[in-house]
Coordinates of C-alpha atoms in Angstrom, one line a residue:
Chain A
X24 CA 13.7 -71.0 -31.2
X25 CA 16.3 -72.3 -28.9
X26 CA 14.6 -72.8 -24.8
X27 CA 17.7 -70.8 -23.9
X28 CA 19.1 -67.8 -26.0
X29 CA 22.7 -67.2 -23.8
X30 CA 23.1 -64.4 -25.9
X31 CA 20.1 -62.4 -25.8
X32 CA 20.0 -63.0 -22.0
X33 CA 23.6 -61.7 -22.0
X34 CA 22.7 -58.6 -23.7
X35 CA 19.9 -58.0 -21.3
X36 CA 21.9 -57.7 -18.3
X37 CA 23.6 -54.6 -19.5
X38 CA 20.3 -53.5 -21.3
X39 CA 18.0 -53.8 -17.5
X40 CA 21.0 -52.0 -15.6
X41 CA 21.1 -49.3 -18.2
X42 CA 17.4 -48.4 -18.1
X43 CA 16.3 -50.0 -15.2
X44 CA 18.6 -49.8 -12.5
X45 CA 18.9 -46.0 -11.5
X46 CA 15.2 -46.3 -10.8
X47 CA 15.1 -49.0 -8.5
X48 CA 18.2 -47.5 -6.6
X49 CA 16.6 -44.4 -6.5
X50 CA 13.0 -45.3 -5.7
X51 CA 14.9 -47.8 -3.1
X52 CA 17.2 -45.2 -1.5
X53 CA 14.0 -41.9 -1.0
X54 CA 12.0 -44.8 0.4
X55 CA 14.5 -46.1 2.7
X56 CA 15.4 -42.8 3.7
X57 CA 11.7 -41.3 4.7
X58 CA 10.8 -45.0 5.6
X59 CA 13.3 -44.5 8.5
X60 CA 12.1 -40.9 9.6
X61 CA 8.9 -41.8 9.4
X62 CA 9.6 -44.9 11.4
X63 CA 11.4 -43.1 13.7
X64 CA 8.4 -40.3 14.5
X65 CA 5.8 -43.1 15.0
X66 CA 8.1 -44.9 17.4
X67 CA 8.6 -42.1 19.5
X68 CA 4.7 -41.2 19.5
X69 CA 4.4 -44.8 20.2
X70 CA 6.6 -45.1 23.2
X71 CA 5.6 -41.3 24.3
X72 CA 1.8 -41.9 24.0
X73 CA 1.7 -38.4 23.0
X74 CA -2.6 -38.3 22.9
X75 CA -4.2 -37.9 19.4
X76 CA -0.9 -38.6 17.1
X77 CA -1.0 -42.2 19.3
X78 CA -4.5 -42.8 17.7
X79 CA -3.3 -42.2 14.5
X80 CA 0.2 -44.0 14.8
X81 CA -1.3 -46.9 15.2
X82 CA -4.2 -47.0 13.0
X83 CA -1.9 -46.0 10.3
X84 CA 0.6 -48.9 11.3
X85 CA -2.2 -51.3 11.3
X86 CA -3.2 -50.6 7.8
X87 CA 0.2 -50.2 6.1
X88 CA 1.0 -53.8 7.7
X89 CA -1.9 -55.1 7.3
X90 CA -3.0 -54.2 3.4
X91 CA -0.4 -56.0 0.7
X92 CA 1.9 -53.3 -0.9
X93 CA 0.5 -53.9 -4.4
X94 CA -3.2 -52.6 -3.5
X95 CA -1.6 -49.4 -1.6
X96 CA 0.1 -48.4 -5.0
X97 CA -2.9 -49.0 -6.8
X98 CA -4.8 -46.6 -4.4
X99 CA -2.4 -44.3 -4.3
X100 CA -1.3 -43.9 -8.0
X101 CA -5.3 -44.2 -9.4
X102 CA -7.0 -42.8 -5.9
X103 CA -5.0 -40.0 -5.5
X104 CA -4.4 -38.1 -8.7
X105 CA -8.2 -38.3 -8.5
X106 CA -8.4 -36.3 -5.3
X107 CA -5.3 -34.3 -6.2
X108 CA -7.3 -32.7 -10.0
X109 CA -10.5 -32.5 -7.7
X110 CA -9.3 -30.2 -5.3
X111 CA -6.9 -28.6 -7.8
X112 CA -9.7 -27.1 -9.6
X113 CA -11.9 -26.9 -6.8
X114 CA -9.4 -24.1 -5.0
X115 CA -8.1 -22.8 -8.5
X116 CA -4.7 -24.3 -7.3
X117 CA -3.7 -24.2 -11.2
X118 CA -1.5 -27.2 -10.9
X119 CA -1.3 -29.9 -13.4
X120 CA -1.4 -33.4 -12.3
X121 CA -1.0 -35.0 -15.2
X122 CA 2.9 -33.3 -15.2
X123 CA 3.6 -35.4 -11.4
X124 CA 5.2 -38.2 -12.6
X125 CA 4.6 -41.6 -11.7
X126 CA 7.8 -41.9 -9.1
X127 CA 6.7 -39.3 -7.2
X128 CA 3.6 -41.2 -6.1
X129 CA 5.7 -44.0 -5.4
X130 CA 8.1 -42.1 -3.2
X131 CA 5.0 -41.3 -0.9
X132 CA 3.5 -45.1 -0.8
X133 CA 6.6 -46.9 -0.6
X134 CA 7.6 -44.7 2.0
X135 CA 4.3 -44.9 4.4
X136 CA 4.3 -48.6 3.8
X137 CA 8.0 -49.1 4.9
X138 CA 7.7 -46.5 7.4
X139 CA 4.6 -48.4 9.2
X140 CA 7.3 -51.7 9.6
X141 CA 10.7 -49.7 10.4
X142 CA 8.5 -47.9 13.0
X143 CA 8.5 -51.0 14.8
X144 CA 12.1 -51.9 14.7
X145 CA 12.5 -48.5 15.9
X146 CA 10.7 -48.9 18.7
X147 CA 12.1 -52.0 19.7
X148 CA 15.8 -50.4 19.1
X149 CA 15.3 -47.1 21.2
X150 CA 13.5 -49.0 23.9
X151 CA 16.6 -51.7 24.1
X152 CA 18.5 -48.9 25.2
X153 CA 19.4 -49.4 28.6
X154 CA 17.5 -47.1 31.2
X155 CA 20.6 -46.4 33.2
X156 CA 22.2 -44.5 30.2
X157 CA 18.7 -42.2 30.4
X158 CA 19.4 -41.8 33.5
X159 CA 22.9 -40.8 34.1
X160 CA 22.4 -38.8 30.5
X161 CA 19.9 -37.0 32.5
X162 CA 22.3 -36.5 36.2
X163 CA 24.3 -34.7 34.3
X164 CA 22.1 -32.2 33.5
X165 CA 21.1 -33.0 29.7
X166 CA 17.9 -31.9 28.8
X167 CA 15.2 -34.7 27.3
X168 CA 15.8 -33.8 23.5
X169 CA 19.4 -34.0 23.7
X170 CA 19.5 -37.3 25.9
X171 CA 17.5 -39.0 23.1
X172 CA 20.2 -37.6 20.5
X173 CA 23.2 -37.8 22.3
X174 CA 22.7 -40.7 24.0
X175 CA 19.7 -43.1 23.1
X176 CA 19.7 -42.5 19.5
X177 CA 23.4 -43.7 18.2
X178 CA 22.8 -46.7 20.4
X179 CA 19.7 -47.2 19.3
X180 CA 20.7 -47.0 15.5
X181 CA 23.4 -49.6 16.1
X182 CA 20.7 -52.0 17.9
X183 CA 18.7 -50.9 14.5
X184 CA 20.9 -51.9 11.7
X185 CA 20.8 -55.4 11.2
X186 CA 17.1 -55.1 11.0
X187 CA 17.0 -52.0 8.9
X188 CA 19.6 -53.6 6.9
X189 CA 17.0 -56.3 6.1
X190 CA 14.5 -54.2 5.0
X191 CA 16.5 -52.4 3.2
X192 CA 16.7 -55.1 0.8
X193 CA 12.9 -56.1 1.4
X194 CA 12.5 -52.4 -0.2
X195 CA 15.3 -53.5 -3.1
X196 CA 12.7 -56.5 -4.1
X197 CA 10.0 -54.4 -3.5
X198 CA 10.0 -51.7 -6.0
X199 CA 9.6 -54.2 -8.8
X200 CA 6.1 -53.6 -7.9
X201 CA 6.2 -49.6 -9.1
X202 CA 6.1 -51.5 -12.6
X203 CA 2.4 -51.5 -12.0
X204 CA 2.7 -47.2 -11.8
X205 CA 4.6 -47.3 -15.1
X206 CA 8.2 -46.7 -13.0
X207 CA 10.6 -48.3 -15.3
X208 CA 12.8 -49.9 -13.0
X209 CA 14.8 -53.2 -13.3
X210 CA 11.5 -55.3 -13.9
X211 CA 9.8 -53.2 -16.2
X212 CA 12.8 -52.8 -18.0
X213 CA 13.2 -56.3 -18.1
X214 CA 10.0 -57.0 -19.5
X215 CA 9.7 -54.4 -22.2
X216 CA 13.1 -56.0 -23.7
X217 CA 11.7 -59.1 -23.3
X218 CA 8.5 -58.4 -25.0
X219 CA 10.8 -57.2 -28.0
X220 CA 11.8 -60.8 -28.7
X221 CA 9.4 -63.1 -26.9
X222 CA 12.6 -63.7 -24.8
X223 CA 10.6 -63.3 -21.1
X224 CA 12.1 -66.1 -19.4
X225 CA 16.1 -65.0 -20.1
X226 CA 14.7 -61.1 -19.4
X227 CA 13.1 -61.7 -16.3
X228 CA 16.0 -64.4 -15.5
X229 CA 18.3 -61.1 -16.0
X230 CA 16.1 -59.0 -13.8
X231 CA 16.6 -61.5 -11.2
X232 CA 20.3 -61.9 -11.6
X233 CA 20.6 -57.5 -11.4
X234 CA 18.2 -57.9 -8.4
X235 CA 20.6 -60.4 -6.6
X236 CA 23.7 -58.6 -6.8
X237 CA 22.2 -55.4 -6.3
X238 CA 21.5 -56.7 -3.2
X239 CA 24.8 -59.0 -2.0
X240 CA 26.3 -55.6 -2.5
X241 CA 23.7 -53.8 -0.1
X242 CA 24.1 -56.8 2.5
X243 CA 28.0 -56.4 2.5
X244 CA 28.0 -52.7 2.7
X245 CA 25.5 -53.3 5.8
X246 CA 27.8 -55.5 7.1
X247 CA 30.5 -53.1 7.0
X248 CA 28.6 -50.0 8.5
X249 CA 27.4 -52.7 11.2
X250 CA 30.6 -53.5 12.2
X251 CA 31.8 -49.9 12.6
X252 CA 28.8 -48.8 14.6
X253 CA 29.9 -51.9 16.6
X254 CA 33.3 -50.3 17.6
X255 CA 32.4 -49.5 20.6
X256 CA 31.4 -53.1 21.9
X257 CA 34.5 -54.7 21.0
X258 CA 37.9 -54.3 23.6
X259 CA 40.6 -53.1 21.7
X260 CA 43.3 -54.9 20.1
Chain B
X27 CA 31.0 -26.0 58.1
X28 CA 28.5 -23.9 56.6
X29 CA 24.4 -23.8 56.9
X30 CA 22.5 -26.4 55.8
X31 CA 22.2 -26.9 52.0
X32 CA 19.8 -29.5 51.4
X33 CA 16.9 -29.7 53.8
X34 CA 13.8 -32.4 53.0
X35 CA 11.1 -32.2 55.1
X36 CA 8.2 -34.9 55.5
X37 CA 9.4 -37.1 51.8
X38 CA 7.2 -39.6 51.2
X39 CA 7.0 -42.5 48.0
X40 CA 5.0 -45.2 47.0
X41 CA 5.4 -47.7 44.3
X42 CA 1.9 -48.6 43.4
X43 CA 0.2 -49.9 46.8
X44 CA 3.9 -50.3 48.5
X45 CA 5.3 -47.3 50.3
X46 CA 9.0 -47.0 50.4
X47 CA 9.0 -43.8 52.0
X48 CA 7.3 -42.6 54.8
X49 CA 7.9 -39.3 56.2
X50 CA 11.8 -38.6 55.6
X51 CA 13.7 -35.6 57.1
X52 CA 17.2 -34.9 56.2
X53 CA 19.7 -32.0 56.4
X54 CA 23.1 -31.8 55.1
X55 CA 25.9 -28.9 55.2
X56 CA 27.8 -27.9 52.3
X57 CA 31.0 -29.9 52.4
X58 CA 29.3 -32.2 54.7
X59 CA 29.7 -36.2 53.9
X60 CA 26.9 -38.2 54.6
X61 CA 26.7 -42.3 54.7
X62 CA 22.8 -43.6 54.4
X63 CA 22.9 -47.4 55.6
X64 CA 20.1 -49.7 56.1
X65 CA 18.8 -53.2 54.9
X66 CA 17.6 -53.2 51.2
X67 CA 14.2 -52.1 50.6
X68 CA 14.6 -49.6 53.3
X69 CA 14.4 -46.6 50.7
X70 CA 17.8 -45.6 50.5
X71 CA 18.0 -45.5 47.0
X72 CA 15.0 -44.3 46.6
X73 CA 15.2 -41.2 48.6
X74 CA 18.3 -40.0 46.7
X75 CA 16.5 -40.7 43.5
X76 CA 14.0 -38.6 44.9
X77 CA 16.5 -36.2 45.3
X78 CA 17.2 -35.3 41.7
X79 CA 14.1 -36.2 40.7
X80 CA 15.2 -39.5 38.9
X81 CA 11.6 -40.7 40.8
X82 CA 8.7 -38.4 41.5
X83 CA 7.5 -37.9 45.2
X84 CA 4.3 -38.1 46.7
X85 CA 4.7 -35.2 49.0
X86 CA 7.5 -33.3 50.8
X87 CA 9.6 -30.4 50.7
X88 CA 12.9 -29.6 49.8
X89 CA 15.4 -26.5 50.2
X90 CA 18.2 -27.1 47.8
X91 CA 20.8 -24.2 48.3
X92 CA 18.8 -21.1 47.5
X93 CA 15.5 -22.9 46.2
X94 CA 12.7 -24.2 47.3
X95 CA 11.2 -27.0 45.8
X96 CA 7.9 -29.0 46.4
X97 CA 8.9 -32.4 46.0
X98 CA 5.2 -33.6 44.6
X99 CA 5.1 -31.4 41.9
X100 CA 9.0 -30.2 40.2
X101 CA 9.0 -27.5 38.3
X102 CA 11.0 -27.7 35.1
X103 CA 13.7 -25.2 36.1
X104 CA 14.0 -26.8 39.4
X105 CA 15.0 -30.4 38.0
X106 CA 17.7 -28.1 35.6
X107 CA 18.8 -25.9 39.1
X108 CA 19.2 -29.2 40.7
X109 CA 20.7 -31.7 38.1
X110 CA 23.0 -28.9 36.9
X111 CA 24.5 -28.7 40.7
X112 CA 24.6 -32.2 41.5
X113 CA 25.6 -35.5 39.9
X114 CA 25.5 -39.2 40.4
X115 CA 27.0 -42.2 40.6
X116 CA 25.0 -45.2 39.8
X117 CA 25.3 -49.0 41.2
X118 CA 25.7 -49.7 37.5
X119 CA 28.6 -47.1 36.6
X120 CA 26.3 -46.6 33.5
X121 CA 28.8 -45.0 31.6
X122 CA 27.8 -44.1 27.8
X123 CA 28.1 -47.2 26.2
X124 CA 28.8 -45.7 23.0
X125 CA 31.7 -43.4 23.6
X126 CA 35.5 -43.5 25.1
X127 CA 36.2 -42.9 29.1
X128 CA 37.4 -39.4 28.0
X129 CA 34.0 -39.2 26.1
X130 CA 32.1 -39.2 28.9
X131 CA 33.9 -37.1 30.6
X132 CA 33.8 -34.3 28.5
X133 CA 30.2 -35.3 27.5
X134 CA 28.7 -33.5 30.2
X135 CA 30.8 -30.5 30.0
X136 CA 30.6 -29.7 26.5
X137 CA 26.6 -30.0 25.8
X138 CA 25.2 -29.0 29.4
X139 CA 27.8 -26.4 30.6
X140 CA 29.0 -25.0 27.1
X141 CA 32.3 -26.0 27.6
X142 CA 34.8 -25.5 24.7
X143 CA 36.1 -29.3 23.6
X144 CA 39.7 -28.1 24.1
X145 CA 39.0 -27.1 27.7
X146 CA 36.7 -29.6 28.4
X147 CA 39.7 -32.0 27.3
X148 CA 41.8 -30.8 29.2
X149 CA 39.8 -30.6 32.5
X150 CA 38.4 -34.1 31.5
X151 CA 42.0 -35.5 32.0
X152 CA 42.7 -33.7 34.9
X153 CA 39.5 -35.7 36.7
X154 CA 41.3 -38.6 34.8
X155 CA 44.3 -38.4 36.3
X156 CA 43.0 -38.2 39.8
X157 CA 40.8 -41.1 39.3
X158 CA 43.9 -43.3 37.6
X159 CA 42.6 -43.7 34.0
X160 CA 44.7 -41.5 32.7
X161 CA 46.0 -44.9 30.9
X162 CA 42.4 -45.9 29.5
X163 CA 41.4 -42.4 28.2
X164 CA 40.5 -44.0 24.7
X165 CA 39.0 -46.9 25.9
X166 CA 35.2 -47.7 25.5
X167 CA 33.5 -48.7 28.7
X168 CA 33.1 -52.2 27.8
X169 CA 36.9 -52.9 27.2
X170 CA 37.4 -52.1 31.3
X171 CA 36.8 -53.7 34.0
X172 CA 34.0 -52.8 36.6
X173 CA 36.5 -51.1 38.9
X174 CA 37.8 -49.2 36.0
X175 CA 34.0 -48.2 34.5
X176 CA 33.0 -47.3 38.1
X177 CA 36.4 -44.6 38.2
X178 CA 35.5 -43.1 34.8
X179 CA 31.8 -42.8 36.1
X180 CA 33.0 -41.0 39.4
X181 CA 35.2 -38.5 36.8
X182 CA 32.4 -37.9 35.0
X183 CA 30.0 -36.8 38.0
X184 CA 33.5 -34.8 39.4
X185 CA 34.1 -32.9 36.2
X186 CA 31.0 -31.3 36.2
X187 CA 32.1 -29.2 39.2
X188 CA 28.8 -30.3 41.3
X189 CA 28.0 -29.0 44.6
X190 CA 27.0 -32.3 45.5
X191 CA 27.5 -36.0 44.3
X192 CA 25.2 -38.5 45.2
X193 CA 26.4 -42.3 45.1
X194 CA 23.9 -44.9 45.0
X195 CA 25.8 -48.0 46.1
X196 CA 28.6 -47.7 44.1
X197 CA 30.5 -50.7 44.9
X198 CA 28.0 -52.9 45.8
X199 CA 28.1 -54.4 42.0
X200 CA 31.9 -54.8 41.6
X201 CA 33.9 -58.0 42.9
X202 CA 35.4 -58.0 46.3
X203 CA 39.0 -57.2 44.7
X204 CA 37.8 -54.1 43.3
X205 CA 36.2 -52.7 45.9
X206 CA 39.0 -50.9 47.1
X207 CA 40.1 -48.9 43.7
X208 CA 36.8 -47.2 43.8
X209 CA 36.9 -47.0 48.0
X210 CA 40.2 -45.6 47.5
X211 CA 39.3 -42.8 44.6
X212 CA 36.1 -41.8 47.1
X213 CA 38.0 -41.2 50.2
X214 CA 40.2 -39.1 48.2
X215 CA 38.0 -37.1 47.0
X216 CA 36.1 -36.9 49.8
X217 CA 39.3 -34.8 51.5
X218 CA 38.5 -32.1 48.4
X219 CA 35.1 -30.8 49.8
X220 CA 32.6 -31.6 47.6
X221 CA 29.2 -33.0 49.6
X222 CA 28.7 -36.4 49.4
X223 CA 25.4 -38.5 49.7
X224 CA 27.0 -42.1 49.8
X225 CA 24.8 -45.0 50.3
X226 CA 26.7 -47.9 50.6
X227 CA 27.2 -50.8 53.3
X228 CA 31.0 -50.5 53.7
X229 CA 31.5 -49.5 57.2
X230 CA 35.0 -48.7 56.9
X231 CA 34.7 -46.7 54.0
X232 CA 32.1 -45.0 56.7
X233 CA 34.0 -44.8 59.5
X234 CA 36.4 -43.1 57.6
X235 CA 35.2 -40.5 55.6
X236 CA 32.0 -39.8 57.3
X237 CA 30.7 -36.8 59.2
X238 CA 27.2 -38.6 59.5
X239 CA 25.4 -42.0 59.2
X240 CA 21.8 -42.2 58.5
X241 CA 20.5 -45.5 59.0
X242 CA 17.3 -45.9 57.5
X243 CA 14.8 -48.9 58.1
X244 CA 11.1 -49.5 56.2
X245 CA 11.1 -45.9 55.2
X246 CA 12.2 -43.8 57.9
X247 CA 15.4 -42.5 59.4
X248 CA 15.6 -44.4 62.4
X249 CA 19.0 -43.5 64.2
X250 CA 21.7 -40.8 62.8
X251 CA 25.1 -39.2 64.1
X252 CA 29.0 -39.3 64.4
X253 CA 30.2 -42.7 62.7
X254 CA 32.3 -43.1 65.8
X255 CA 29.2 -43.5 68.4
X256 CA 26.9 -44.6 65.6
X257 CA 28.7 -47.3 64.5
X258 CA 30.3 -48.6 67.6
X259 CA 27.1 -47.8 69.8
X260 CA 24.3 -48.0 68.4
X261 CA 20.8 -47.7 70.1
X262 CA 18.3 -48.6 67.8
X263 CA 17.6 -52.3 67.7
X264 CA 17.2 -52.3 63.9
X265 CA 20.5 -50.1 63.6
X266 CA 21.7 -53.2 65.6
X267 CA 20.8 -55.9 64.2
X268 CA 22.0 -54.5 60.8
X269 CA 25.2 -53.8 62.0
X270 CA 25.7 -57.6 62.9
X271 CA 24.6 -59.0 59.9
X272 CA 27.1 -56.9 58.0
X273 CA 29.8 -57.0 60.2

């Protein structure tokens, strides 16, 4: 057995993007998605200090930062099917739990845990906005909801995206870990073709090489929407 | 001219432990063009961000055309009655960073007044033209200079049709050579009728537009009338001694 079979880890690329890689774009892209609404809300409670939802913004922050992503999805996908069956039959809610699959779970953890660190580069980026555009947004006789989406909000989002951009691909690296919740995404795929043949090292070399582009492609396209939301800082040509 | 529209009666504000106001009364007429001077920390700004309610009061009263409006304690349709009949013109221009000069003209009149965007176009470039950035229409705020921004922002508080337009200092961060654009654009709209609030420290501007100047020293009113007497005459020491450091 050769230390390096080219071959098989040429066949694996292919293999991992065919089973693997609509997964990890799709757990990716629901988790980025809520991670940002969710972000979003909290900062807004934050900065509002609307009573009781405060509280609970920032206790939840402080344990989605401060617990490691792995233990969340262990709670979440053994802890709370648990819950789920006990108060299924409890309230004769005649659902099935065992029929949720596995992603589904990881939509919600993925997306509390992300949400907890967006929320603060939300905050940051709606409280960068500069209080004169409140004001004037508000002289002109705009009402509070529509100042923060007419006004704060797009500026805001282009303040945002370099750092969302970055966690963006933090969420990219991150879903390997959904393995553990039987998702087959790029890793899991990766290893189940590599425990085929003994070949870990060229599978998991071939997860990391799907993994990388995957995300070069991500940074550019981030680049690109950055720019655009930029228009408006540049003089024209 | 008319009766009075805005009265304020007994306006006082603090920040924290430090009172900028202290008891201000103030009437002015529809139509009526009024220039608040007066050293900086005197409360000028501050009272016309009282005004609008871009600062909360501690107490005071305030008859605003047909409404009366405690000062200390706004009510919500008050702030829209108020904000809806008045705009403003900032130091800062503090145009919307994120949209064209045309933008933020039509801004205002298509989400607050319901304007349709092919009216509010058109009425958007009429307030253009008059300001002379009818050649920057697509331009973003940050591609013009101050003088320019300062224009679009005095288009955008025109457009909106308000009974009055308060400016808070609006030349006082632009460089000497642009002071004159936006003096220019004022005084002509000044001869249209809309009431003016002006704080500002150009005394020619003042003696030219004017039908009254307030001079205002550590929160009160302390001398007020005709630019012509006020300005050349004055009898209050502080109106004095203000007048000679700025002259």
């Amino acid at each position: 057995m050769s230390i390096f079979d080219w071959q098989f880890f040429r066949g694996a690329i292919p293999t991992v993007l065919k089973d693997g890689l609509l997964n990890t774009l799709n757990l990716t892209i629901v988790t980025f998605i809520f991670a940002c609404l969710i972000g979003l809300i909290t900062a807004l409670i934050k900065i509002y200090k609307i009573p009781v939802l405060y509280q609970i913004s920032l206790v939840y922050v402080s344990f989605f930062r401060g617990t490691p992503l792995l233990v969340q999805i262990l709670i979440f996908y053994y802890g709370l099917p648990t819950i789920l069956n006990h108060y299924s039959t409890d309230y004769g809610w005649n659902v099935d739990i065992s029929k949720i699959p596995p992603i589904i779970y990881m939509y919600v953890v993925f997306s509390l845990c992300y949400g907890a660190y967006i929320s603060e580069v939300m905050r940051s980026a709606v409280l960068s906005v500069d209080k004169g555009q409140h004001e004037a947004a508000y002289t002109i006789g705009m009402s509070g909801p529509k100042v923060l989406s007419r006004i704060v909000f797009p500026q805001a989002l282009s303040n945002a995206l370099p750092n969302l951009g970055n966690y963006f691909v933090d969420i990219v690296k991150g879903t390997s870990l959904a393995f553990t919740a039987t998702v087959v995404e790029i890793l899991a795929s990766a290893k189940i073709i590599g425990a085929r043949d003994y070949r870990y090292f060229e599978a998991y070399l071939a997860a990391a090489v799907v993994y990388w582009v995957v995300c070069l492609i991500f940074e550019v396209l981030f680049r690109t929407v950055e720019k655009r939301s930029r228009k408006y800082e540049r003089r024209p040509a | 001219m008319k009766d009075d529209f805005i009265t304020i009666r007994g306006l006082k504000k603090s920040f924290g432990k430090n009172e900028i106001l202290k008891g201000v009364d103030l009437d002015v007429k529809e139509g009526e063009k009024v220039i608040i001077m007066g050293s900086s920390g005197s409360g000028k700004s501050t009272l016309l961000r009282c005004m609008n309610r871009l600062e909360t009061s501690d107490h005071g009263l305030m008859f605003f055309g047909e409404r009366q409006i405690d000062l200390a304690h706004w009510l919500k349709k008050d702030i829209k009655y108020v904000r809806s009949n008045s705009s403003m013109v900032f130091q800062g221009y503090n145009l919307f960073k994120h949209m064209t000069v045309l933008e933020n003209v039509m801004e205002g009149l298509v989400q607050c007044k319901g304007i349709k965007k092919l009216e509010a176009k058109d009425i958007a470039i009429h307030y253009l033209e008059k300001v002379g950035l009818s050649e920057r229409l697509d331009y973003y705020p940050s591609a013009l200079s101050g003088g320019q921004q300062q224009r679009g922002a005095i288009a955008r508080a025109l457009a909106l049709q308000p009974k009055v337009v308060f400016f808070d200092e609006p030349t006082s961060a632009l460089d000497p050579e642009l002071v004159a654009e936006v003096l220019n654009v004022m005084e002509k709209i000044a001869e249209e009728g809309v009431t003016m609030i002006v704080v500002t420290h150009e005394v020619g501007f003042a003696k030219n537009i004017a039908d009254r100047v307030v001079f205002m020293d550590r929160g009160y009113i302390c001398e007020e009338g005709r630019p012509d007497q006020i300005l050349r005459y004055p009898r209050n020491n502080r109106t004095k001694e203000f007048l000679n450091l700025i002259a």
